[in-house]
PDB file of C-alpha atoms in Angstrom:
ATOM      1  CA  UNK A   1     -72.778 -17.204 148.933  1.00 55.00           C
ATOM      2  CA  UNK A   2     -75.592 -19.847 148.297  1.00 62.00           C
ATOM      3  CA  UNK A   3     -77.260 -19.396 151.451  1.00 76.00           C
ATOM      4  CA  UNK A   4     -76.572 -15.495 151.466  1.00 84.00           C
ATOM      5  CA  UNK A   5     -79.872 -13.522 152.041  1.00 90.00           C
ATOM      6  CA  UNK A   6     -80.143  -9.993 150.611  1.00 93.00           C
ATOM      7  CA  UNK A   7     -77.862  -7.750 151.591  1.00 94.00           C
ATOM      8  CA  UNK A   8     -76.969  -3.744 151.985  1.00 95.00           C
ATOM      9  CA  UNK A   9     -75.435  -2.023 148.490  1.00 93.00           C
ATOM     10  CA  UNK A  10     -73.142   0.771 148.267  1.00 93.00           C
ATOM     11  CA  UNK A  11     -76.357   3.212 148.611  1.00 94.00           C
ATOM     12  CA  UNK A  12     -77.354   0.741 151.812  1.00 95.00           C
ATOM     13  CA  UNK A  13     -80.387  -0.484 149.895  1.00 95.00           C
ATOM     14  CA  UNK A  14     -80.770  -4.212 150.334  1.00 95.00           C
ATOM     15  CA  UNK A  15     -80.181  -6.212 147.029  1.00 96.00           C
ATOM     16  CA  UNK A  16     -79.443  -9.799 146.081  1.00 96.00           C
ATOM     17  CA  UNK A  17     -76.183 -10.566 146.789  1.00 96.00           C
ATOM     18  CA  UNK A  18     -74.963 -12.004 143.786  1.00 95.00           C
ATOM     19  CA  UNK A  19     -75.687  -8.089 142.387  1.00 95.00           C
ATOM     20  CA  UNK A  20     -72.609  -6.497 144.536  1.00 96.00           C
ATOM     21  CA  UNK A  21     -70.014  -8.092 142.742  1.00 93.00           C
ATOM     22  CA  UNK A  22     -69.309  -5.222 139.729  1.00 95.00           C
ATOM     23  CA  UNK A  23     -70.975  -1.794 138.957  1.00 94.00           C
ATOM     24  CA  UNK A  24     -72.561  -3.564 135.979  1.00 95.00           C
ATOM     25  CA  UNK A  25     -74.361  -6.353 138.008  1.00 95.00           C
ATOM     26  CA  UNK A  26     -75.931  -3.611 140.057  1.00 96.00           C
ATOM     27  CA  UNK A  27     -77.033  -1.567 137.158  1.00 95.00           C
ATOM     28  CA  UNK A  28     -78.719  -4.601 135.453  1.00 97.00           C
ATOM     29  CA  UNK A  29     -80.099  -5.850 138.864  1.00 97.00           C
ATOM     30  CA  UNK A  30     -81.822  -3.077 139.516  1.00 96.00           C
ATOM     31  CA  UNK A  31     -83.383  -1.789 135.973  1.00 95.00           C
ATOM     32  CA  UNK A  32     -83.715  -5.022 134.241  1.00 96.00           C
ATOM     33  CA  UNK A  33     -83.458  -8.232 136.106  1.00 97.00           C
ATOM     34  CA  UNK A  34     -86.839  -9.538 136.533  1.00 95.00           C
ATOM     35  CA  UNK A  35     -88.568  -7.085 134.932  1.00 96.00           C
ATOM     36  CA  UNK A  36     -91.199  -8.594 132.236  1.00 97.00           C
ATOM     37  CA  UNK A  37     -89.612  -8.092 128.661  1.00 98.00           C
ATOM     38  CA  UNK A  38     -91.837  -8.635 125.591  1.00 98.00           C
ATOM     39  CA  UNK A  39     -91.653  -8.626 121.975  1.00 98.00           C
ATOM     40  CA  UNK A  40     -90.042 -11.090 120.016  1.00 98.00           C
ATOM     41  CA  UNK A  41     -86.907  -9.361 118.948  1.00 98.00           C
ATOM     42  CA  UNK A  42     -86.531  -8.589 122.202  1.00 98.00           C
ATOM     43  CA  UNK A  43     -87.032 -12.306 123.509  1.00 98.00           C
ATOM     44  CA  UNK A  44     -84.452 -13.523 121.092  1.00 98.00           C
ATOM     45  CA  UNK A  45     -81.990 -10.993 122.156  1.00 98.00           C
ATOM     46  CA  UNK A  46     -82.090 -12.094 125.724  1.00 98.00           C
ATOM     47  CA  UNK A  47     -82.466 -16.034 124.506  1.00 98.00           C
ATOM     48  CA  UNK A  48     -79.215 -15.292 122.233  1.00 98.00           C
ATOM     49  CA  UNK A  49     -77.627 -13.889 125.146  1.00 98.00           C
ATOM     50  CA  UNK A  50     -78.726 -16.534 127.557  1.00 97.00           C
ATOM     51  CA  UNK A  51     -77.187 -19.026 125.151  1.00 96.00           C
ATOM     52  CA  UNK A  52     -73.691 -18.093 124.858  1.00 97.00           C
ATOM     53  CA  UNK A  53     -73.361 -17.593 128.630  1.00 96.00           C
ATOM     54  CA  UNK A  54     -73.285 -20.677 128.489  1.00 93.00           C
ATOM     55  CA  UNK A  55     -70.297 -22.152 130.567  1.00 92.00           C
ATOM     56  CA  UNK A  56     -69.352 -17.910 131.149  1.00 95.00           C
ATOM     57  CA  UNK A  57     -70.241 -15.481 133.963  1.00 94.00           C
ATOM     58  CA  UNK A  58     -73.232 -13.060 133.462  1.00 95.00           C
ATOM     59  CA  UNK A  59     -70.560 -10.211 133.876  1.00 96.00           C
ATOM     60  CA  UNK A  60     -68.480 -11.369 130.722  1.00 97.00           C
ATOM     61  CA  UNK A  61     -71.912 -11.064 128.431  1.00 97.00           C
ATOM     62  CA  UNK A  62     -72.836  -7.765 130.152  1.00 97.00           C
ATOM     63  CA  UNK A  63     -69.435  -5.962 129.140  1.00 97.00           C
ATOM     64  CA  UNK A  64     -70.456  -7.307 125.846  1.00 98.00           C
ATOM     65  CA  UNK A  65     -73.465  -6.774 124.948  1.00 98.00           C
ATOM     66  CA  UNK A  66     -73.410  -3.477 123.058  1.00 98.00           C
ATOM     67  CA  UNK A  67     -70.609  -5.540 120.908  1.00 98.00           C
ATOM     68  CA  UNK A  68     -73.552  -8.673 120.618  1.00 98.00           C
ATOM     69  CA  UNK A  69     -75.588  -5.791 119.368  1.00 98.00           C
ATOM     70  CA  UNK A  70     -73.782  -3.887 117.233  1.00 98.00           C
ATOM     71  CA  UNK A  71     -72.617  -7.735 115.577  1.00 98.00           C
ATOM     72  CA  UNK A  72     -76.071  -8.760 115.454  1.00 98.00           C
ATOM     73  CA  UNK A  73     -77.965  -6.180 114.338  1.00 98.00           C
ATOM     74  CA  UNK A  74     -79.664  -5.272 117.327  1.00 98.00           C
ATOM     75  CA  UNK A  75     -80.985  -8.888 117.688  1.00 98.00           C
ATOM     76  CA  UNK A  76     -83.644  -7.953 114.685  1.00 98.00           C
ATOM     77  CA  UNK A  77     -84.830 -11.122 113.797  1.00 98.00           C
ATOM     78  CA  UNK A  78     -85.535 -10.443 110.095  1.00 98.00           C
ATOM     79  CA  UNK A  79     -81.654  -9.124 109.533  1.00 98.00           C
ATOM     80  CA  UNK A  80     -79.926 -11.884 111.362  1.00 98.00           C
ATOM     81  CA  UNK A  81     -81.950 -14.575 109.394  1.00 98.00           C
ATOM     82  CA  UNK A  82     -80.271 -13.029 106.114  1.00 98.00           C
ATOM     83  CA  UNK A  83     -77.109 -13.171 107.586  1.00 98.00           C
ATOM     84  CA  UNK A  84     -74.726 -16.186 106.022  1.00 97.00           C
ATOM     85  CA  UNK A  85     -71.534 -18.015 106.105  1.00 96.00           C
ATOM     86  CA  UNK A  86     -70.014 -15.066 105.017  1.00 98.00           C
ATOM     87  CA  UNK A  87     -71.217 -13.200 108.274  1.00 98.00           C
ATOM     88  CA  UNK A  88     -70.785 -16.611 110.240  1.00 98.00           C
ATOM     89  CA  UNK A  89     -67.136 -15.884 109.300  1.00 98.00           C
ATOM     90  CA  UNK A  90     -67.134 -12.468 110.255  1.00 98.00           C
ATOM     91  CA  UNK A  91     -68.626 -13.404 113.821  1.00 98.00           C
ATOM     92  CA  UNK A  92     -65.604 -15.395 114.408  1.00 98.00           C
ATOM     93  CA  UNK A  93     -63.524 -12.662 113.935  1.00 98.00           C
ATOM     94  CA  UNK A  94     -64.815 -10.366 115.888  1.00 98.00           C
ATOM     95  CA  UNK A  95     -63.565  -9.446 119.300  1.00 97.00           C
ATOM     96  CA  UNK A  96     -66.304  -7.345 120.759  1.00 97.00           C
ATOM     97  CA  UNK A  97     -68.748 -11.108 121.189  1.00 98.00           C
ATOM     98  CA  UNK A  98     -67.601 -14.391 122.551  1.00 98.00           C
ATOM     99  CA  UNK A  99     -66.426 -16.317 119.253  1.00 97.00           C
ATOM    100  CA  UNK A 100     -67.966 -19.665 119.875  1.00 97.00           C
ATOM    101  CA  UNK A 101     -68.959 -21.377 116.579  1.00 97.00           C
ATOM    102  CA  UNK A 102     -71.568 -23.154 117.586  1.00 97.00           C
ATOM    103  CA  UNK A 103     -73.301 -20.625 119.646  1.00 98.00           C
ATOM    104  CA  UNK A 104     -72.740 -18.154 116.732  1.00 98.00           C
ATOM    105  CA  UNK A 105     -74.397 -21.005 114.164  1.00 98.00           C
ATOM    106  CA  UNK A 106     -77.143 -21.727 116.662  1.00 98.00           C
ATOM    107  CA  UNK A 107     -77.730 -17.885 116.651  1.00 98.00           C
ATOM    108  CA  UNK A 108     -78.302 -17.721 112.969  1.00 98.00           C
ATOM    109  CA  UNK A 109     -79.785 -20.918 113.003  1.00 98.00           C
ATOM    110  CA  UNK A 110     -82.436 -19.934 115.631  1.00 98.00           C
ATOM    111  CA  UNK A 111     -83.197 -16.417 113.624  1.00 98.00           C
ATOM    112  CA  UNK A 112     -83.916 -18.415 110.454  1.00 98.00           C
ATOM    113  CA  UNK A 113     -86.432 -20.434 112.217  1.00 98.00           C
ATOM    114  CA  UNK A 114     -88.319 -17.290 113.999  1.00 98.00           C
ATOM    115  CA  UNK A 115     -88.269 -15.390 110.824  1.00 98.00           C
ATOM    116  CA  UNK A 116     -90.507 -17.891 109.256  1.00 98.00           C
ATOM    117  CA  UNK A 117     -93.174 -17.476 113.155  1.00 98.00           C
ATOM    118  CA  UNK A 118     -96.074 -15.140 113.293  1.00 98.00           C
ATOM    119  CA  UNK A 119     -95.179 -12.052 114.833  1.00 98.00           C
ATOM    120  CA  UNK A 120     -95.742 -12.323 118.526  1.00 98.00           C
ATOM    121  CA  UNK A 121     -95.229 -15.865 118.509  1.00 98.00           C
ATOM    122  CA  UNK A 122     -92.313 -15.929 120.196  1.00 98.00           C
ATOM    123  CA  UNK A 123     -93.312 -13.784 122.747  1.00 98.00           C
ATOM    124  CA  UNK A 124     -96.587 -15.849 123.286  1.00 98.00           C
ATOM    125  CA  UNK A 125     -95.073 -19.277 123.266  1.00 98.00           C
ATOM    126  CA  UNK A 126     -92.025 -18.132 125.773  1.00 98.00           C
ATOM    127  CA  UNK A 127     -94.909 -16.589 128.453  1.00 98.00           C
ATOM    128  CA  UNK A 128     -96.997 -19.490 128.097  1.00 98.00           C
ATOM    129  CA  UNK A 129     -94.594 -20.874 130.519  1.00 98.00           C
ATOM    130  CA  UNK A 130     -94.711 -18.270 133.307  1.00 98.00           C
ATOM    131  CA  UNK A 131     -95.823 -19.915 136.989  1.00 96.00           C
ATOM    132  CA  UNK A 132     -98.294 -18.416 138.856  1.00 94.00           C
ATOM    133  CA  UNK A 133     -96.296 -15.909 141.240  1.00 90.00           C
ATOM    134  CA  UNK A 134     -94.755 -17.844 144.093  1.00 87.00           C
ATOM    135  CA  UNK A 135     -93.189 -17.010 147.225  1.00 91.00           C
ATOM    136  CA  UNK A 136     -90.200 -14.957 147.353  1.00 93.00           C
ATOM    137  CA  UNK A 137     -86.882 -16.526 148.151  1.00 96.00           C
ATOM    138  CA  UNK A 138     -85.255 -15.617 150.971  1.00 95.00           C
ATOM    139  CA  UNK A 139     -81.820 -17.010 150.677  1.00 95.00           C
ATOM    140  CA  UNK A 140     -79.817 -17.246 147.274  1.00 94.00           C
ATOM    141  CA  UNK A 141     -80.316 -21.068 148.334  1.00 94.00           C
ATOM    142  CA  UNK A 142     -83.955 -21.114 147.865  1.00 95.00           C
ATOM    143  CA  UNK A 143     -83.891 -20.079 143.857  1.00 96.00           C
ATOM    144  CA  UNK A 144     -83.318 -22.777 141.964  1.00 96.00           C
ATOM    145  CA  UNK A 145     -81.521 -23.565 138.663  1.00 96.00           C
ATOM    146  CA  UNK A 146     -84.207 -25.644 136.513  1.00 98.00           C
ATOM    147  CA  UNK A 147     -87.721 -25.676 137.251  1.00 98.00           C
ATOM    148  CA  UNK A 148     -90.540 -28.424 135.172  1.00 98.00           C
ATOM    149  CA  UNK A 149     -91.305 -25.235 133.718  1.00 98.00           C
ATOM    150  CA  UNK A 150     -88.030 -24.192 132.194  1.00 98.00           C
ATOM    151  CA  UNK A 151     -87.616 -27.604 131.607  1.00 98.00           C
ATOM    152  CA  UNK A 152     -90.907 -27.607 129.756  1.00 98.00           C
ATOM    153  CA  UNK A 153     -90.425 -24.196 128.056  1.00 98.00           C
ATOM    154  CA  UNK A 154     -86.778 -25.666 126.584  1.00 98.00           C
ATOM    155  CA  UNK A 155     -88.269 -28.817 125.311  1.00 98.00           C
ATOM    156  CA  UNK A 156     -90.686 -26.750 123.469  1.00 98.00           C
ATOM    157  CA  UNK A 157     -88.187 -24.168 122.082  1.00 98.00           C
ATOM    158  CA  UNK A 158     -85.953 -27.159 120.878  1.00 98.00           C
ATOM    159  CA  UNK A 159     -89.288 -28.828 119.341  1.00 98.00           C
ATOM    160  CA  UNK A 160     -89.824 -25.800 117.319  1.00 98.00           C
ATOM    161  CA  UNK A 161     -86.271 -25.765 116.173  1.00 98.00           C
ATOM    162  CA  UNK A 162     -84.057 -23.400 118.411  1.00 98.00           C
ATOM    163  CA  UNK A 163     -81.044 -25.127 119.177  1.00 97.00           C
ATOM    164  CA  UNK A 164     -78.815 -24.330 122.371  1.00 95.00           C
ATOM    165  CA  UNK A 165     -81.367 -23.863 125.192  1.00 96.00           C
ATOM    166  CA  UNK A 166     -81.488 -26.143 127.911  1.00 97.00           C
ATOM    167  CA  UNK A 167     -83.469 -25.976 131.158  1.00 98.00           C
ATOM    168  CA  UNK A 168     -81.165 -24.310 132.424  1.00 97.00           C
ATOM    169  CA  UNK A 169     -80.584 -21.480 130.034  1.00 97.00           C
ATOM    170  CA  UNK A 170     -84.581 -21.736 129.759  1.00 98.00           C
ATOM    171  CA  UNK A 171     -84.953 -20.736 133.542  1.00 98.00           C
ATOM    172  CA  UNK A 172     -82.534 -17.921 133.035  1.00 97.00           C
ATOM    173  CA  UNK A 173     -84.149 -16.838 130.542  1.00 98.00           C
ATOM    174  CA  UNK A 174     -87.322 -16.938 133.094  1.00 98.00           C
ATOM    175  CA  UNK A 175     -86.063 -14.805 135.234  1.00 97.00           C
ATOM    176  CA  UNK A 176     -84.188 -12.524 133.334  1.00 96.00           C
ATOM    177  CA  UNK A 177     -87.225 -11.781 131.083  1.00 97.00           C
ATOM    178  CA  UNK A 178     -89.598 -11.380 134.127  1.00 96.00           C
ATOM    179  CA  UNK A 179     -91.442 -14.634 134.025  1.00 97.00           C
ATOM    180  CA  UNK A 180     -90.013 -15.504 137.753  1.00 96.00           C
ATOM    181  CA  UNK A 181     -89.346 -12.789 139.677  1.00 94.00           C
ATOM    182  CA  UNK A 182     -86.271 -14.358 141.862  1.00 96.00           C
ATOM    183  CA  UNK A 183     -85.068 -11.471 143.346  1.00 96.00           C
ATOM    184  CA  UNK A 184     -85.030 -11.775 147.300  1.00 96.00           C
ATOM    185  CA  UNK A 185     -87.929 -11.562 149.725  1.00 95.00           C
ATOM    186  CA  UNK A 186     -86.071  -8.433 151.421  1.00 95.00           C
ATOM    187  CA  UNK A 187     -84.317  -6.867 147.991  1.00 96.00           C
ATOM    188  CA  UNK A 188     -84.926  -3.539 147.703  1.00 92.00           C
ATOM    189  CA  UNK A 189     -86.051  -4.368 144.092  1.00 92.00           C
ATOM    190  CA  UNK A 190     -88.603  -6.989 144.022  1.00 85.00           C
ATOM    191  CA  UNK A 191     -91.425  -6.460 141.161  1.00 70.00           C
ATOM    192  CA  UNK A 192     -93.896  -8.780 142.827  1.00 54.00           C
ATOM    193  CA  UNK A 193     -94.952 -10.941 145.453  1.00 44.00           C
TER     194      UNK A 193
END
């Protein structure tokens, strides 16, 4: 499928390929994906996410997500800082999330660090590292895993103190939050050109 361009749904609209795999891909491809997100509780929901798929498939943090919510209340940066090794415990327990330990500490971890950011920081430091708008891929092969600017953006998250973001967790992170729009040159569902 690397080379695969865009290709015809269930509904025969064209979408990135990698989006026909299960009902849930679809959904997200077509309302969220690449869509600009803002608002830092918002950012460090999708950076929390980002980080413990990890080594995982997109589809096994999808058909958890409203568990990551519900565990980490709503990604609120200001409740998950309070939470403790009590909670940490609890985390590891609980079988709606992926029970990683050091993707749950680095959660915690990272929300004790934002709490103590201006509001909007987050937000402001994460779209500092949006590209100009490029050229749309037309091939699954032309979007790329790491870009200097993810790789940029991850240095600078880690140099404030978030822990468990790489490049390449930085770049999906770009595009998931709208700072690259990667869907296809023909998808039905590109947001800009």
């Amino acid at each position: 499928m690397s080379g695969a361009p865009a290709t015809a749904g269930p509904d025969g609209i064209l979408r990135c390929p990698w989006a026909l795999s299960a009902p849930e891909y679809i959904a997200y491809h077509d309302t969220e994906w690449g869509r600009p997100v803002h608002g830092d509780d918002a950012l460090y929901e999708r950076l929390c996410l980002e980080a413990f798929q990890s080594g995982l498939s997109w589809i096994t943090i999808l058909r958890r997500r409203e568990g990551f919510r519900k565990a980490f209340a709503d990604f609120a940066i200001e409740a998950v800082a309070r939470f403790d090794a009590s909670d940490a415990e609890r985390l590891m327990l609980d079988p709606g999330i992926i029970r990683n330990r050091m993707k749950i500490e680095a959660t915690l971890a990272n929300a004790k660090v934002l709490a103590g950011w201006e509001p909007g920081e987050l937000d402001a430091l994460i779209w500092s590292y949006a590209p100009e708008p490029g050229k749309a891929p037309r091939t699954l092969a032309d979007v790329p895993a790491v870009t200097e600017r993810s790789t940029a953006l991850a240095k600078a998250l880690k140099k404030a103190g978030i822990r468990f973001v790489g490049p390449t967790t930085a770049y999906a992170l770009m595009q998931a939050c709208g700072l690259v729009d990667d869907h296809l040159a023909a998808c039905g569902f590109r947001h800009r050109d």
